[in-house]
């Protein structure tokens, strides 16, 4: 599977005679699944069973690894495991229907459940200066990464996923944005690998910089939450300093997670403007690639509702604990299925510029948020 490295060329004019139009290039293989409202036929359901069983097994292994090594994210293990199985030839074509079915729906459900862990009163208690630092860090990093990716010649789908993963919340944000970005499996794998790599480097490097930069524990926690990619990486980084850093770090990080929903809506509005539906030629309906994305996907609405429920504090801890586990299971299932579509050979030959973009984006969010905190304090 090849990775586009430049922007696609303009569409041919629809006024030309159909016989003079060039044959369209082969489309990139998108990550697709049945829409939520369309039930599978009995035949489709039977064909999906083997792949779904493999997905369940992969999730079980990922959870076991996470239990044995808590510092290793089950989501990352699931994604890598799926990629390894495919690239050693252990995923036959007969498993593909079930794996395709496991991609989108579990991921969307897991993102919805993520909203239950957010409490807006805690976010507002941070104060206006800190909230401006968080919002500015996300906005500058997202837009800056898109610009840098364009300068590096990286395809729009991939740079959009990398920008989202670095600016918001790592693998979960990459998966959520892919509905709008329409990247292929290699794009998703690359973006997740990048946020994992540079987030892990932050876990090792940032605590050693705290004294040099003259940050107290609370300010260091805010900086960590505003700049490190994954929630687990934030916990590990701030936890190395102590409880005084950990509490503000988690709250600030979850504030960035809240921004996932408006960011997806903004990207979809941009996509609709950038990709208007052309008037179809006679006998040629618009292709799916040219269809406008929805302004607000259903799972984003569900996420916002879950944020409201979580902020109301109506769910006891006895419910939130199992929900957190279920969220991890669902996200791991989607990422495992995505991983089984990755071809590492193609990924290895197309990722040098993507890694450079990930490094620049990670450095950008660190510098922007640190500068903002110094100006705010």
Coordinates of C-alpha atoms in Angstrom, one line a residue:
X1 CA 0.0 0.0 0.0
X2 CA 1.7 3.2 -1.1
X3 CA 1.6 6.5 0.8
X4 CA 0.8 9.7 -1.0
X5 CA 3.5 12.2 -0.3
X6 CA 2.0 15.3 -2.0
X7 CA -1.4 16.9 -2.3
X8 CA -3.6 15.2 -4.9
X9 CA -4.0 17.0 -8.2
X10 CA -7.1 18.9 -9.0
X11 CA -10.1 17.0 -10.3
X12 CA -10.7 17.1 -14.0
X13 CA -13.5 19.4 -15.2
X14 CA -16.9 17.9 -15.1
X15 CA -17.8 19.7 -18.3
X16 CA -15.4 17.5 -20.4
X17 CA -16.8 14.6 -22.4
X18 CA -16.8 11.4 -20.4
X19 CA -14.8 9.6 -23.1
X20 CA -12.0 12.1 -22.7
X21 CA -11.7 11.8 -18.9
X22 CA -8.6 9.9 -17.7
X23 CA -9.1 6.8 -15.7
X24 CA -9.1 7.7 -12.0
X25 CA -6.1 6.5 -10.0
X26 CA -6.6 3.6 -7.6
X27 CA -8.0 4.8 -4.3
X28 CA -6.1 4.4 -1.1
X29 CA -7.6 1.7 1.1
X30 CA -9.6 3.4 3.7
X31 CA -10.6 2.0 7.1
X32 CA -14.2 1.2 6.7
X33 CA -17.0 -0.6 8.5
X34 CA -20.7 -1.0 8.4
X35 CA -22.5 2.2 9.5
X36 CA -24.0 2.0 12.9
X37 CA -27.6 2.1 11.7
X38 CA -27.2 -0.8 9.2
X39 CA -27.5 -4.3 10.6
X40 CA -25.4 -7.0 8.9
X41 CA -27.1 -9.7 7.0
X42 CA -26.9 -13.3 8.4
X43 CA -24.2 -14.1 5.9
X44 CA -22.2 -11.0 6.8
X45 CA -22.6 -11.9 10.5
X46 CA -21.3 -15.4 10.0
X47 CA -18.4 -14.2 7.9
X48 CA -17.4 -11.7 10.7
X49 CA -17.2 -14.2 13.5
X50 CA -13.6 -15.5 13.0
X51 CA -12.2 -12.0 12.7
X52 CA -14.1 -10.8 15.8
X53 CA -12.8 -13.8 17.7
X54 CA -9.2 -12.9 16.7
X55 CA -9.9 -9.3 17.8
X56 CA -11.1 -10.5 21.2
X57 CA -8.0 -12.6 21.6
X58 CA -5.8 -9.7 20.7
X59 CA -7.5 -7.4 23.2
X60 CA -7.1 -10.1 25.9
X61 CA -3.3 -10.2 25.2
X62 CA -3.0 -6.4 25.2
X63 CA -4.8 -6.2 28.6
X64 CA -2.6 -9.0 30.0
X65 CA 0.6 -7.2 28.9
X66 CA -0.7 -3.9 30.5
X67 CA -1.5 -5.7 33.7
X68 CA 2.0 -7.2 33.8
X69 CA 3.7 -4.0 32.8
X70 CA 1.4 -1.1 33.8
X71 CA 3.5 1.5 32.1
X72 CA 2.8 0.0 28.7
X73 CA -0.5 1.1 27.2
X74 CA -3.0 -1.6 26.2
X75 CA -4.0 0.5 23.2
X76 CA -0.5 0.6 21.9
X77 CA 0.1 -3.1 22.5
X78 CA -3.1 -4.0 20.7
X79 CA -2.1 -1.9 17.6
X80 CA 1.4 -3.3 17.5
X81 CA 0.1 -6.9 18.0
X82 CA -2.3 -6.6 15.1
X83 CA 0.4 -5.2 12.8
X84 CA 2.8 -8.0 13.8
X85 CA 0.3 -10.8 13.2
X86 CA -0.5 -9.4 9.7
X87 CA 3.2 -9.0 8.7
X88 CA 4.2 -12.5 9.7
X89 CA 1.4 -13.9 7.7
X90 CA -1.0 -15.0 10.5
X91 CA -4.1 -13.1 9.3
X92 CA -5.7 -14.9 6.3
X93 CA -8.2 -13.2 4.1
X94 CA -11.0 -15.1 5.7
X95 CA -10.6 -13.0 8.9
X96 CA -10.9 -9.7 7.1
X97 CA -14.7 -9.2 7.3
X98 CA -14.7 -9.5 11.1
X99 CA -11.6 -7.3 11.4
X100 CA -13.3 -4.6 9.3
X101 CA -16.4 -4.8 11.4
X102 CA -14.2 -4.3 14.5
X103 CA -12.6 -1.1 13.4
X104 CA -15.0 1.8 13.7
X105 CA -17.9 0.9 16.0
X106 CA -15.8 -0.1 19.1
X107 CA -13.6 2.9 18.7
X108 CA -16.4 5.3 18.5
X109 CA -18.1 3.7 21.6
X110 CA -14.8 3.9 23.5
X111 CA -14.4 7.6 22.7
X112 CA -17.9 8.3 23.9
X113 CA -17.2 6.5 27.2
X114 CA -14.0 8.6 27.6
X115 CA -16.3 11.6 28.1
X116 CA -17.6 10.2 31.4
X117 CA -14.1 10.8 33.0
X118 CA -14.2 14.5 32.3
X119 CA -15.6 17.0 34.9
X120 CA -16.1 20.6 33.6
X121 CA -16.1 22.2 37.0
X122 CA -12.5 20.9 37.5
X123 CA -11.6 22.3 34.1
X124 CA -13.0 25.8 34.9
X125 CA -11.3 25.8 38.3
X126 CA -7.9 26.0 36.4
X127 CA -8.6 29.7 35.8
X128 CA -8.5 31.7 32.6
X129 CA -4.7 32.1 32.2
X130 CA -4.2 28.3 32.3
X131 CA -7.1 27.6 30.0
X132 CA -5.8 30.1 27.5
X133 CA -2.4 28.4 27.6
X134 CA -4.1 25.0 26.9
X135 CA -6.3 26.4 24.1
X136 CA -3.4 28.3 22.6
X137 CA -1.1 25.3 22.7
X138 CA -3.7 23.1 21.0
X139 CA -4.5 25.7 18.3
X140 CA -0.9 26.7 17.5
X141 CA 0.3 23.1 17.5
X142 CA -2.5 21.8 15.3
X143 CA -2.3 24.5 12.7
X144 CA 1.5 24.6 12.9
X145 CA 1.8 20.9 12.3
X146 CA -0.5 21.1 9.3
X147 CA 1.7 23.8 7.8
X148 CA 4.9 22.0 8.6
X149 CA 3.5 18.8 7.1
X150 CA 2.6 20.6 3.9
X151 CA 6.1 22.1 3.7
X152 CA 7.6 18.6 4.2
X153 CA 5.4 17.2 1.4
X154 CA 3.3 14.9 3.6
X155 CA -0.2 14.0 2.4
X156 CA -3.1 15.8 4.0
X157 CA -4.6 12.7 5.6
X158 CA -1.4 11.8 7.5
X159 CA -0.5 15.3 8.6
X160 CA -4.0 15.8 9.9
X161 CA -3.8 12.7 12.0
X162 CA -0.3 13.6 13.4
X163 CA -1.5 17.1 14.2
X164 CA -4.5 15.8 16.1
X165 CA -2.5 13.1 18.0
X166 CA 0.1 15.6 19.2
X167 CA -2.2 18.5 20.0
X168 CA -5.0 16.5 21.7
X169 CA -4.6 13.0 23.2
X170 CA -2.5 10.6 21.2
X171 CA -3.9 7.3 19.8
X172 CA -7.5 7.9 20.8
X173 CA -7.5 11.3 19.1
X174 CA -5.9 9.8 16.0
X175 CA -8.6 7.2 15.7
X176 CA -11.4 9.7 16.3
X177 CA -10.1 12.1 13.7
X178 CA -9.6 9.4 11.1
X179 CA -13.4 9.4 10.3
X180 CA -12.8 12.9 8.9
X181 CA -9.2 12.5 7.7
X182 CA -10.0 9.3 5.8
X183 CA -6.5 8.1 6.2
X184 CA -5.5 4.5 5.4
X185 CA -4.1 1.9 7.9
X186 CA -0.5 3.1 7.3
X187 CA -1.5 6.7 8.1
X188 CA -3.1 5.6 11.4
X189 CA -0.2 3.4 12.3
X190 CA 2.4 6.1 11.6
X191 CA 0.5 8.7 13.6
X192 CA 0.1 6.4 16.6
X193 CA 3.7 5.3 16.4
X194 CA 4.8 9.0 16.4
X195 CA 2.8 10.1 19.4
X196 CA 4.0 7.0 21.2
X197 CA 7.6 7.6 20.4
X198 CA 7.8 11.3 21.3
X199 CA 5.4 10.9 24.2
X200 CA 7.7 8.3 25.7
X201 CA 10.7 10.5 25.2
X202 CA 8.9 13.2 27.1
X203 CA 8.3 10.9 30.0
X204 CA 12.1 10.4 30.2
X205 CA 13.2 13.9 29.5
X206 CA 10.8 16.4 31.1
X207 CA 11.3 15.5 34.8
X208 CA 15.0 16.1 34.4
X209 CA 14.3 19.6 32.9
X210 CA 12.1 20.7 35.8
X211 CA 14.8 22.1 38.0
X212 CA 16.8 23.6 35.1
X213 CA 13.7 25.4 33.9
X214 CA 12.8 26.6 37.4
X215 CA 9.4 25.1 37.5
X216 CA 7.6 24.3 40.8
X217 CA 5.7 21.1 41.1
X218 CA 2.3 22.5 40.2
X219 CA 3.5 24.5 37.2
X220 CA 5.4 21.5 36.0
X221 CA 2.2 19.4 36.2
X222 CA 0.3 22.0 34.2
X223 CA 3.0 22.1 31.6
X224 CA 3.1 18.3 31.4
X225 CA -0.7 18.1 31.0
X226 CA -0.6 20.8 28.3
X227 CA 2.1 19.2 26.2
X228 CA 2.5 15.5 26.6
X229 CA 0.6 13.3 24.2
X230 CA -1.1 10.3 25.9
X231 CA -3.0 10.4 29.2
X232 CA -0.8 7.5 30.5
X233 CA 2.3 9.4 29.5
X234 CA 1.1 12.4 31.3
X235 CA 0.5 10.4 34.5
X236 CA 4.0 8.8 34.2
X237 CA 5.7 12.2 33.6
X238 CA 4.0 14.1 36.4
X239 CA 4.0 11.2 38.8
X240 CA 7.8 11.1 38.7
X241 CA 7.7 14.5 40.4
X242 CA 4.9 13.8 42.9
X243 CA 1.2 14.3 43.8
X244 CA 1.5 18.1 43.7
X245 CA 2.3 17.8 40.0
X246 CA 0.1 14.9 39.2
X247 CA -3.3 16.4 40.1
X248 CA -3.1 19.5 37.9
X249 CA -1.4 17.5 35.1
X250 CA -4.4 15.1 34.8
X251 CA -7.0 17.9 34.9
X252 CA -5.1 19.9 32.2
X253 CA -4.7 16.8 30.1
X254 CA -8.5 16.1 30.3
X255 CA -9.1 19.7 29.3
X256 CA -7.2 19.0 26.1
X257 CA -9.4 15.9 25.6
X258 CA -12.5 18.1 25.8
X259 CA -11.2 20.0 22.8
X260 CA -11.3 16.9 20.6
X261 CA -15.1 17.4 19.9
X262 CA -14.9 21.0 18.7
X263 CA -11.8 20.2 16.7
X264 CA -13.5 17.4 14.8
X265 CA -16.5 19.7 14.1
X266 CA -14.1 22.4 12.8
X267 CA -12.2 20.0 10.6
X268 CA -15.5 18.7 9.1
X269 CA -16.7 22.2 8.3
X270 CA -13.3 22.8 6.6
X271 CA -13.6 19.6 4.7
X272 CA -17.1 20.5 3.5
X273 CA -15.9 23.9 2.2
X274 CA -12.8 22.4 0.7
X275 CA -14.6 19.5 -1.0
X276 CA -18.0 20.7 -2.4
X277 CA -20.1 18.0 -4.0
X278 CA -19.8 18.5 -7.8
X279 CA -22.8 18.3 -10.1
X280 CA -22.9 14.7 -11.3
X281 CA -22.6 13.9 -14.9
X282 CA -25.4 12.1 -16.5
X283 CA -25.3 8.5 -15.5
X284 CA -22.4 9.2 -13.1
X285 CA -23.4 9.8 -9.5
X286 CA -20.9 11.5 -7.1
X287 CA -18.3 9.1 -5.8
X288 CA -18.0 8.5 -2.0
X289 CA -14.6 10.2 -2.0
X290 CA -16.3 13.5 -3.0
X291 CA -19.2 13.3 -0.5
X292 CA -19.2 15.9 2.2
X293 CA -18.4 14.7 5.7
X294 CA -21.1 15.3 8.4
X295 CA -20.6 18.5 10.4
X296 CA -21.1 16.7 13.8
X297 CA -20.6 12.9 13.7
X298 CA -22.9 11.0 16.0
X299 CA -20.1 9.7 18.2
X300 CA -19.1 13.3 18.9
X301 CA -22.6 14.1 20.0
X302 CA -22.4 11.0 22.3
X303 CA -19.0 12.2 23.6
X304 CA -20.5 15.6 24.5
X305 CA -23.5 14.0 26.3
X306 CA -21.1 11.8 28.2
X307 CA -19.1 14.8 29.2
X308 CA -22.3 16.4 30.6
X309 CA -23.1 13.2 32.5
X310 CA -19.6 13.0 33.9
X311 CA -19.6 16.7 34.9
X312 CA -22.9 16.2 36.7
X313 CA -21.3 13.7 39.1
X314 CA -24.3 11.4 39.0
X315 CA -22.3 8.2 38.4
X316 CA -20.7 6.6 41.4
X317 CA -17.1 5.3 41.4
X318 CA -18.4 1.7 41.4
X319 CA -19.8 2.5 37.9
X320 CA -16.9 4.6 36.6
X321 CA -14.3 1.9 37.4
X322 CA -15.9 -0.8 35.1
X323 CA -16.7 1.9 32.5
X324 CA -13.0 2.8 32.3
X325 CA -12.1 -0.9 31.8
X326 CA -14.8 -1.2 29.1
X327 CA -13.5 2.0 27.4
X328 CA -10.0 0.5 27.2
X329 CA -11.4 -2.8 25.8
X330 CA -13.3 -1.0 23.1
X331 CA -10.5 1.3 22.1
X332 CA -8.0 -1.6 22.1
X333 CA -10.4 -3.7 19.8
X334 CA -10.5 -0.9 17.3
X335 CA -6.8 -0.3 17.3
X336 CA -6.0 -4.1 17.0
X337 CA -8.2 -4.3 14.0
X338 CA -6.5 -1.3 12.5
X339 CA -3.2 -2.8 13.1
X340 CA -4.0 -5.9 11.1
X341 CA -4.3 -3.7 8.0
X342 CA -0.8 -2.3 8.3
X343 CA 2.0 -3.3 5.9
X344 CA 5.2 -2.5 7.7
X345 CA 7.3 -2.7 4.5
X346 CA 5.4 0.2 3.0
X347 CA 5.4 2.0 6.3
X348 CA 9.2 1.7 6.7
X349 CA 9.9 3.3 3.3
X350 CA 7.6 6.3 3.8
X351 CA 7.9 7.5 7.3
X352 CA 11.2 9.5 7.5
X353 CA 9.4 12.8 6.9
X354 CA 6.5 11.8 9.1
X355 CA 9.0 11.2 12.0
X356 CA 10.5 14.6 11.4
X357 CA 7.1 16.2 11.5
X358 CA 6.3 14.4 14.8
X359 CA 9.5 15.7 16.3
X360 CA 8.8 19.2 15.2
X361 CA 5.2 19.1 16.4
X362 CA 6.2 17.7 19.8
X363 CA 8.8 20.4 20.2
X364 CA 6.3 23.1 19.1
X365 CA 3.7 22.2 21.7
X366 CA 6.4 22.0 24.5
X367 CA 7.7 25.5 23.5
X368 CA 4.3 27.1 23.1
X369 CA 2.9 25.9 26.3
X370 CA 6.0 26.6 28.3
X371 CA 6.2 30.2 26.9
X372 CA 2.5 30.7 27.7
X373 CA 2.9 29.5 31.3
X374 CA 5.9 31.9 31.8
X375 CA 3.8 34.8 30.5
X376 CA 0.8 33.8 32.6
X377 CA 2.7 33.5 35.9

